[in-house]
Amino acid sequence: MDLTNSEDILTGLMRWVAIDTPTGATETIGTLIDLIAADLEPLGAALERVPGRDGMGDHLIARFAGANGPGVLITSHIDTVCPPGAVAIRRDGDRQYGPGIADMKGGGYLAFSAVRNLLASGTPLPGPVTLIYNSDEEIGSPTSRALIQAEAKKHGAALIPEPARADEVITFRKGRAKYTLDIFGTEAHAGSAFANGRSAISELARAILRLDALTDLSAGTTVNVGRIRGGTEPNVVAGHAACDVDIRFAKDELGAAIDATLRAMASEDRETRIEVSGEIEKPGLGRTEATLSMFKTAHAFNDGLGYALAETSSGGGSDGNFTSAAGVPTLDGLGAIGNDWHSPNEHILIEPLARREALLRKLIHHFAGTRPSGD
């Protein structure tokens, strides 16, 4: 298997990277969807473009028919985080920088390239293969989650080419929840009528201490109050305050318990009121026996390519959380090797592109025809 074509892969990938596609940038997302569809059409894919809604861009589904195997789903997102122009496209030795090049246009392109090379080899696909390119993963996939889970249930396995930091794959991801706490008090003059007021800011401060106490590092649970706001003027008792909370959990039952705790939160000062909004956005990606079976297969394939493959976990979520929650064995972190995603220094390493594409090619062909054991 050719492991010397990384530069060719990079050339194709940079056509995708050159189109800057922050979440919600419907025009440029549409342009990239057009390009990806044009790349896929000559391969004989049955293409379905799902129109965007709620301010999000379109999604693209490409289905390849195969024999009677269980089939495999590969889902990649094309939306990015940084504002347009924030990540300069440049090369420094083996590092290529660009918006979303690691997270995760690199992986999305590797998936396309892997399927293209499988079809070019003349070997029939042993089962159906489906590619999804969605445009809202960076905000929790609110408009694509349902279609991802529906497609996942039609297949025996899911492969997620999110970025990696080395020759590794991800077998476990934490779940994630996001909430907003709104505190309502009573405004009053801070000098002449202080006693008539009820400070929403003071109640928020007490609530934050209770939120902080929910963090349990030994259990893998973190509760982070990442943004606060409230009040109007220094001489006014605050009538409103709010905070935004990010929660990560290692087990879904722990996430459900914290969800119940937040929804039951009441003010310590009964003359103020707490309203809680938000939800569990992503369940965890479990390290199941079927997932471990997939890792063992990937490890053997990578050994055959001449490189050791490590198993790792992540506190961040991906669309693999959704395929796993749908009951489909899922292997994640199969994309380009790089670092510094979500920053102006986001980059990939060029040399490993060919072997990462080769690994994906082997996994797609294998799991299109073979269901992971242990499920």
Short mmCIF file of C-alpha atoms in Angstrom, two decimals:
data_model
loop_
_atom_site.label_atom_id
_atom_site.label_comp_id
_atom_site.label_asym_id
_atom_site.label_seq_id
_atom_site.Cartn_x
_atom_site.Cartn_y
_atom_site.Cartn_z
CA MET A 1 0.00 0.00 0.00
CA ASP A 2 1.43 3.35 -1.06
CA LEU A 3 2.41 5.50 1.94
CA THR A 4 4.23 8.14 -0.10
CA ASN A 5 1.27 10.10 -1.47
CA SER A 6 0.81 12.53 1.42
CA GLU A 7 1.57 15.54 -0.77
CA ASP A 8 -1.13 14.51 -3.25
CA ILE A 9 -3.62 14.13 -0.41
CA LEU A 10 -2.63 17.56 0.89
CA THR A 11 -3.22 19.15 -2.50
CA GLY A 12 -6.77 17.84 -2.59
CA LEU A 13 -7.43 18.74 1.04
CA MET A 14 -6.34 22.35 0.62
CA ARG A 15 -9.16 22.91 -1.89
CA TRP A 16 -11.56 22.25 1.00
CA VAL A 17 -9.55 24.21 3.56
CA ALA A 18 -9.43 27.30 1.33
CA ILE A 19 -13.17 27.74 1.86
CA ASP A 20 -13.57 29.18 5.38
CA THR A 21 -16.68 27.72 7.00
CA PRO A 22 -17.44 28.88 10.56
CA THR A 23 -20.63 27.43 12.02
CA GLY A 24 -23.61 29.35 10.66
CA ALA A 25 -21.76 30.77 7.63
CA THR A 26 -24.39 29.33 5.31
CA GLU A 27 -23.01 30.82 2.09
CA THR A 28 -19.47 29.45 2.36
CA ILE A 29 -20.73 26.18 3.85
CA GLY A 30 -22.95 25.86 0.79
CA THR A 31 -19.95 26.49 -1.46
CA LEU A 32 -17.96 23.74 0.26
CA ILE A 33 -20.90 21.33 0.11
CA ASP A 34 -21.05 22.02 -3.65
CA LEU A 35 -17.35 21.15 -3.95
CA ILE A 36 -17.59 17.96 -1.87
CA ALA A 37 -20.63 16.83 -3.87
CA ALA A 38 -18.73 17.47 -7.11
CA ASP A 39 -15.82 15.37 -5.81
CA LEU A 40 -18.15 12.52 -4.80
CA GLU A 41 -20.40 12.45 -7.86
CA PRO A 42 -17.90 10.74 -10.22
CA LEU A 43 -17.57 7.91 -7.68
CA GLY A 44 -21.17 6.88 -8.20
CA ALA A 45 -22.46 7.98 -4.81
CA ALA A 46 -26.16 8.49 -4.23
CA LEU A 47 -26.09 12.05 -2.90
CA GLU A 48 -28.65 13.63 -0.60
CA ARG A 49 -28.35 17.28 0.36
CA VAL A 50 -30.26 18.13 3.52
CA PRO A 51 -31.22 21.83 3.56
CA GLY A 52 -30.05 23.84 6.54
CA ARG A 53 -32.46 25.20 9.13
CA ASP A 54 -32.38 27.40 12.22
CA GLY A 55 -29.53 29.44 10.76
CA MET A 56 -27.30 26.44 10.05
CA GLY A 57 -25.81 25.32 6.74
CA ASP A 58 -26.68 22.31 4.61
CA HIS A 59 -25.60 18.74 5.32
CA LEU A 60 -24.52 16.16 2.73
CA ILE A 61 -25.07 12.40 2.77
CA ALA A 62 -23.25 10.16 0.25
CA ARG A 63 -24.35 6.53 0.07
CA PHE A 64 -22.36 3.79 -1.66
CA ALA A 65 -24.07 0.47 -2.24
CA GLY A 66 -22.24 -2.70 -1.27
CA ALA A 67 -22.82 -6.41 -0.82
CA ASN A 68 -24.70 -7.88 2.12
CA GLY A 69 -22.34 -6.89 4.93
CA PRO A 70 -23.50 -4.78 7.88
CA GLY A 71 -22.04 -1.58 6.41
CA VAL A 72 -20.13 1.30 7.92
CA LEU A 73 -20.95 4.99 8.51
CA ILE A 74 -18.26 7.70 8.44
CA THR A 75 -19.38 11.09 9.70
CA SER A 76 -17.34 14.29 9.43
CA HIS A 77 -18.18 17.91 10.13
CA ILE A 78 -17.15 20.80 7.92
CA ASP A 79 -17.91 23.70 10.27
CA THR A 80 -15.07 25.45 12.07
CA VAL A 81 -14.70 27.60 15.19
CA CYS A 82 -12.46 30.60 14.53
CA PRO A 83 -13.81 33.75 12.81
CA PRO A 84 -13.14 34.07 9.08
CA GLY A 85 -9.52 34.94 8.39
CA ALA A 86 -8.36 34.17 11.93
CA VAL A 87 -6.31 31.14 10.82
CA ALA A 88 -3.82 32.01 8.09
CA ILE A 89 -3.16 29.33 5.48
CA ARG A 90 0.58 28.73 5.55
CA ARG A 91 3.14 25.94 5.53
CA ASP A 92 6.15 25.48 7.79
CA GLY A 93 8.11 22.36 6.97
CA ASP A 94 5.89 19.35 7.69
CA ARG A 95 3.19 21.52 9.26
CA GLN A 96 0.30 22.85 7.23
CA TYR A 97 -1.85 25.51 8.90
CA GLY A 98 -5.39 26.44 7.96
CA PRO A 99 -8.95 26.96 9.26
CA GLY A 100 -10.45 23.62 10.27
CA ILE A 101 -7.60 21.70 8.67
CA ALA A 102 -7.35 19.37 11.66
CA ASP A 103 -10.82 19.73 13.17
CA MET A 104 -11.93 18.27 10.95
CA LYS A 105 -11.63 18.90 7.24
CA GLY A 106 -8.46 16.82 7.27
CA GLY A 107 -10.36 13.77 8.49
CA GLY A 108 -13.32 14.45 6.23
CA TYR A 109 -11.04 14.56 3.20
CA LEU A 110 -9.19 11.41 4.29
CA ALA A 111 -12.53 9.60 4.44
CA PHE A 112 -13.38 10.75 0.91
CA SER A 113 -9.92 9.76 -0.34
CA ALA A 114 -10.13 6.35 1.34
CA VAL A 115 -13.46 5.54 -0.32
CA ARG A 116 -12.23 6.83 -3.67
CA ASN A 117 -9.17 4.58 -3.51
CA LEU A 118 -11.22 1.59 -2.42
CA LEU A 119 -13.48 2.00 -5.44
CA ALA A 120 -10.51 2.58 -7.75
CA SER A 121 -8.95 -0.72 -6.61
CA GLY A 122 -11.76 -2.62 -8.29
CA THR A 123 -12.56 -4.61 -5.16
CA PRO A 124 -16.32 -4.59 -4.54
CA LEU A 125 -17.47 -3.09 -1.27
CA PRO A 126 -18.51 -5.94 1.06
CA GLY A 127 -21.30 -3.81 2.51
CA PRO A 128 -22.80 -0.34 2.19
CA VAL A 129 -20.66 2.69 3.03
CA THR A 130 -22.17 6.05 3.93
CA LEU A 131 -20.40 9.39 4.35
CA ILE A 132 -22.01 12.31 6.19
CA TYR A 133 -20.67 15.87 6.04
CA ASN A 134 -22.57 18.00 8.55
CA SER A 135 -22.25 21.71 9.26
CA ASP A 136 -23.13 22.23 12.93
CA GLU A 137 -21.02 19.86 15.06
CA GLU A 138 -19.11 22.64 16.77
CA ILE A 139 -22.29 23.79 18.51
CA GLY A 140 -23.54 20.30 19.37
CA SER A 141 -25.07 19.20 16.01
CA PRO A 142 -28.57 20.49 16.83
CA THR A 143 -29.83 20.13 13.23
CA SER A 144 -27.86 17.02 12.22
CA ARG A 145 -27.97 14.79 15.30
CA ALA A 146 -31.19 13.04 14.28
CA LEU A 147 -30.00 12.26 10.75
CA ILE A 148 -26.63 11.00 12.06
CA GLN A 149 -28.31 8.62 14.49
CA ALA A 150 -30.83 7.48 11.88
CA GLU A 151 -28.06 6.66 9.40
CA ALA A 152 -25.92 5.03 12.10
CA LYS A 153 -28.70 2.54 12.93
CA LYS A 154 -28.60 1.31 9.32
CA HIS A 155 -24.96 0.23 9.70
CA GLY A 156 -22.93 -2.18 11.79
CA ALA A 157 -20.20 0.27 12.79
CA ALA A 158 -19.26 3.95 12.75
CA LEU A 159 -15.88 5.53 12.07
CA ILE A 160 -15.25 9.14 13.11
CA PRO A 161 -12.20 10.85 11.55
CA GLU A 162 -11.83 13.57 14.19
CA PRO A 163 -8.22 14.76 14.59
CA ALA A 164 -5.51 12.99 16.57
CA ARG A 165 -2.30 14.22 18.17
CA ALA A 166 -0.28 11.12 17.24
CA ASP A 167 -0.75 7.64 15.79
CA GLU A 168 -3.77 6.98 17.98
CA VAL A 169 -7.52 6.49 18.04
CA ILE A 170 -10.18 7.44 20.60
CA THR A 171 -12.24 4.73 22.30
CA PHE A 172 -13.89 6.90 24.96
CA ARG A 173 -15.30 10.42 25.12
CA LYS A 174 -17.02 12.19 27.98
CA GLY A 175 -20.57 13.36 27.67
CA ARG A 176 -21.34 17.08 27.69
CA ALA A 177 -24.14 19.27 28.99
CA LYS A 178 -24.67 23.03 28.83
CA TYR A 179 -26.97 25.16 30.97
CA THR A 180 -27.84 28.77 31.70
CA LEU A 181 -28.94 29.86 35.16
CA ASP A 182 -31.02 33.03 35.25
CA ILE A 183 -31.45 34.64 38.67
CA PHE A 184 -34.28 37.11 39.24
CA GLY A 185 -34.24 39.48 42.21
CA THR A 186 -35.65 42.93 42.94
CA GLU A 187 -34.04 46.17 41.82
CA ALA A 188 -33.74 49.00 44.34
CA HIS A 189 -31.61 52.06 44.99
CA ALA A 190 -28.40 50.84 46.62
CA GLY A 191 -28.32 53.81 48.98
CA SER A 192 -31.77 55.02 49.98
CA ALA A 193 -33.70 51.75 49.52
CA PHE A 194 -31.14 48.97 49.85
CA ALA A 195 -33.32 46.89 52.17
CA ASN A 196 -36.10 46.85 49.58
CA GLY A 197 -33.87 45.13 47.03
CA ARG A 198 -32.98 41.49 46.57
CA SER A 199 -29.67 41.08 44.76
CA ALA A 200 -29.65 38.59 41.92
CA ILE A 201 -25.86 38.88 41.83
CA SER A 202 -25.54 37.80 45.45
CA GLU A 203 -27.81 34.84 44.82
CA LEU A 204 -25.80 33.97 41.71
CA ALA A 205 -22.61 33.98 43.80
CA ARG A 206 -24.15 31.51 46.23
CA ALA A 207 -25.38 29.36 43.33
CA ILE A 208 -21.90 29.27 41.78
CA LEU A 209 -20.43 27.88 44.99
CA ARG A 210 -23.02 25.11 44.88
CA LEU A 211 -22.18 24.41 41.23
CA ASP A 212 -18.46 24.26 41.98
CA ALA A 213 -19.15 21.65 44.66
CA LEU A 214 -20.59 19.31 42.02
CA THR A 215 -17.16 18.81 40.40
CA ASP A 216 -15.77 15.38 41.22
CA LEU A 217 -12.44 14.81 39.52
CA SER A 218 -12.17 11.24 40.81
CA ALA A 219 -15.41 10.39 38.99
CA GLY A 220 -14.48 12.37 35.87
CA THR A 221 -17.14 15.03 36.44
CA THR A 222 -16.34 18.70 35.86
CA VAL A 223 -18.68 21.67 36.30
CA ASN A 224 -17.36 24.90 34.86
CA VAL A 225 -19.08 28.28 35.18
CA GLY A 226 -17.56 29.86 32.11
CA ARG A 227 -19.43 33.15 31.78
CA ILE A 228 -21.34 35.40 34.17
CA ARG A 229 -23.28 38.62 33.74
CA GLY A 230 -25.75 40.78 35.63
CA GLY A 231 -26.73 44.07 37.14
CA THR A 232 -27.11 47.51 35.60
CA GLU A 233 -25.30 50.18 37.63
CA PRO A 234 -23.12 50.14 40.77
CA ASN A 235 -25.77 52.09 42.71
CA VAL A 236 -28.60 49.66 41.85
CA VAL A 237 -29.31 46.39 43.62
CA ALA A 238 -29.17 43.88 40.73
CA GLY A 239 -32.53 42.58 39.60
CA HIS A 240 -31.09 40.02 37.20
CA ALA A 241 -27.93 37.95 36.84
CA ALA A 242 -27.00 34.85 34.87
CA CYS A 243 -24.26 32.35 34.25
CA ASP A 244 -23.45 29.75 31.58
CA VAL A 245 -22.30 26.34 32.74
CA ASP A 246 -20.37 23.59 30.91
CA ILE A 247 -20.54 20.08 32.39
CA ARG A 248 -18.55 17.00 31.36
CA PHE A 249 -19.18 13.51 32.72
CA ALA A 250 -17.61 10.09 32.31
CA LYS A 251 -20.83 8.11 32.74
CA ASP A 252 -24.27 8.94 31.43
CA GLU A 253 -25.89 8.23 34.79
CA LEU A 254 -23.65 10.88 36.40
CA GLY A 255 -24.74 13.37 33.76
CA ALA A 256 -28.39 12.55 34.42
CA ALA A 257 -27.88 13.03 38.17
CA ILE A 258 -26.33 16.47 37.70
CA ASP A 259 -29.09 17.41 35.26
CA ALA A 260 -31.66 16.56 37.92
CA THR A 261 -29.72 18.52 40.56
CA LEU A 262 -29.57 21.66 38.42
CA ARG A 263 -33.25 21.52 37.52
CA ALA A 264 -34.13 21.26 41.20
CA MET A 265 -31.96 24.23 42.27
CA ALA A 266 -33.84 26.75 44.37
CA SER A 267 -32.76 30.13 45.68
CA GLU A 268 -31.35 30.34 49.19
CA ASP A 269 -33.03 33.74 49.40
CA ARG A 270 -36.69 32.88 48.87
CA GLU A 271 -37.36 36.35 47.53
CA THR A 272 -35.20 35.62 44.51
CA ARG A 273 -35.86 33.02 41.83
CA ILE A 274 -33.67 30.68 39.75
CA GLU A 275 -34.61 29.51 36.26
CA VAL A 276 -32.51 26.78 34.62
CA SER A 277 -32.40 26.16 30.87
CA GLY A 278 -30.23 23.83 28.84
CA GLU A 279 -29.76 20.12 28.42
CA ILE A 280 -27.41 17.20 27.99
CA GLU A 281 -26.13 17.87 24.49
CA LYS A 282 -24.04 14.74 24.01
CA PRO A 283 -24.13 11.42 25.82
CA GLY A 284 -20.81 9.71 26.39
CA LEU A 285 -18.99 7.55 23.84
CA GLY A 286 -18.64 4.35 25.83
CA ARG A 287 -15.55 2.13 25.88
CA THR A 288 -17.52 -1.04 25.15
CA GLU A 289 -16.34 -4.52 24.22
CA ALA A 290 -17.35 -3.84 20.62
CA THR A 291 -15.33 -0.60 20.58
CA LEU A 292 -12.31 -2.42 22.00
CA SER A 293 -12.74 -5.03 19.29
CA MET A 294 -12.60 -2.25 16.70
CA PHE A 295 -9.45 -0.87 18.30
CA LYS A 296 -7.74 -4.27 18.18
CA THR A 297 -8.53 -4.50 14.47
CA ALA A 298 -7.19 -0.99 13.88
CA HIS A 299 -4.07 -1.76 15.92
CA ALA A 300 -3.34 -4.84 13.79
CA PHE A 301 -3.88 -2.89 10.56
CA ASN A 302 -1.58 -0.08 11.70
CA ASP A 303 1.09 -2.58 12.70
CA GLY A 304 0.90 -3.82 9.14
CA LEU A 305 1.58 -0.27 7.95
CA GLY A 306 4.70 -0.17 10.14
CA TYR A 307 3.43 2.06 12.96
CA ALA A 308 2.21 1.37 16.48
CA LEU A 309 -1.28 2.62 17.29
CA ALA A 310 -2.24 3.94 20.72
CA GLU A 311 -5.66 3.93 22.39
CA THR A 312 -6.70 7.20 24.02
CA SER A 313 -9.69 9.08 25.44
CA SER A 314 -11.00 12.64 25.29
CA GLY A 315 -12.95 15.01 27.50
CA GLY A 316 -14.36 16.68 24.40
CA GLY A 317 -17.36 15.40 22.48
CA SER A 318 -17.90 14.53 18.82
CA ASP A 319 -20.63 13.12 16.63
CA GLY A 320 -19.25 9.74 17.67
CA ASN A 321 -21.05 10.31 20.96
CA PHE A 322 -24.32 10.21 19.03
CA THR A 323 -23.51 7.09 16.98
CA SER A 324 -22.42 5.31 20.16
CA ALA A 325 -25.61 6.38 21.97
CA ALA A 326 -27.58 4.92 19.05
CA GLY A 327 -26.08 1.54 19.95
CA VAL A 328 -23.61 1.43 17.06
CA PRO A 329 -19.98 0.39 17.82
CA THR A 330 -17.88 3.49 17.20
CA LEU A 331 -14.18 4.18 16.77
CA ASP A 332 -13.17 7.86 16.91
CA GLY A 333 -10.08 10.03 16.42
CA LEU A 334 -9.19 8.50 13.05
CA GLY A 335 -8.44 11.75 11.27
CA ALA A 336 -5.36 13.77 10.46
CA ILE A 337 -2.57 14.10 13.02
CA GLY A 338 -2.12 17.67 14.22
CA ASN A 339 -2.68 20.06 17.09
CA ASP A 340 -3.88 23.48 18.26
CA TRP A 341 -7.36 23.16 16.79
CA HIS A 342 -9.79 25.95 17.68
CA SER A 343 -6.87 28.41 17.57
CA PRO A 344 -4.98 30.55 15.03
CA ASN A 345 -2.22 27.90 15.09
CA GLU A 346 -4.40 24.97 14.02
CA HIS A 347 -2.29 22.62 11.90
CA ILE A 348 -1.76 19.08 10.67
CA LEU A 349 1.40 17.10 10.01
CA ILE A 350 1.74 16.31 6.32
CA GLU A 351 3.89 13.16 6.35
CA PRO A 352 1.36 10.97 8.26
CA LEU A 353 -1.54 11.76 5.91
CA ALA A 354 -0.91 8.74 3.67
CA ARG A 355 -0.81 6.21 6.50
CA ARG A 356 -3.88 7.68 8.18
CA GLU A 357 -5.74 7.43 4.88
CA ALA A 358 -4.49 3.84 4.46
CA LEU A 359 -5.73 2.92 7.94
CA LEU A 360 -9.16 4.39 7.19
CA ARG A 361 -9.26 2.50 3.89
CA LYS A 362 -8.60 -0.80 5.63
CA LEU A 363 -11.13 -0.10 8.38
CA ILE A 364 -13.87 0.98 5.97
CA HIS A 365 -13.45 -2.15 3.86
CA HIS A 366 -13.27 -4.44 6.90
CA PHE A 367 -16.23 -3.09 8.84
CA ALA A 368 -18.43 -2.71 5.77
CA GLY A 369 -18.34 -6.49 5.66
CA THR A 370 -17.81 -7.51 9.31
CA ARG A 371 -19.71 -6.46 12.41
CA PRO A 372 -17.47 -5.73 15.45
CA SER A 373 -17.54 -8.53 17.99
CA GLY A 374 -18.75 -7.98 21.55
CA ASP A 375 -21.91 -5.99 20.74
#
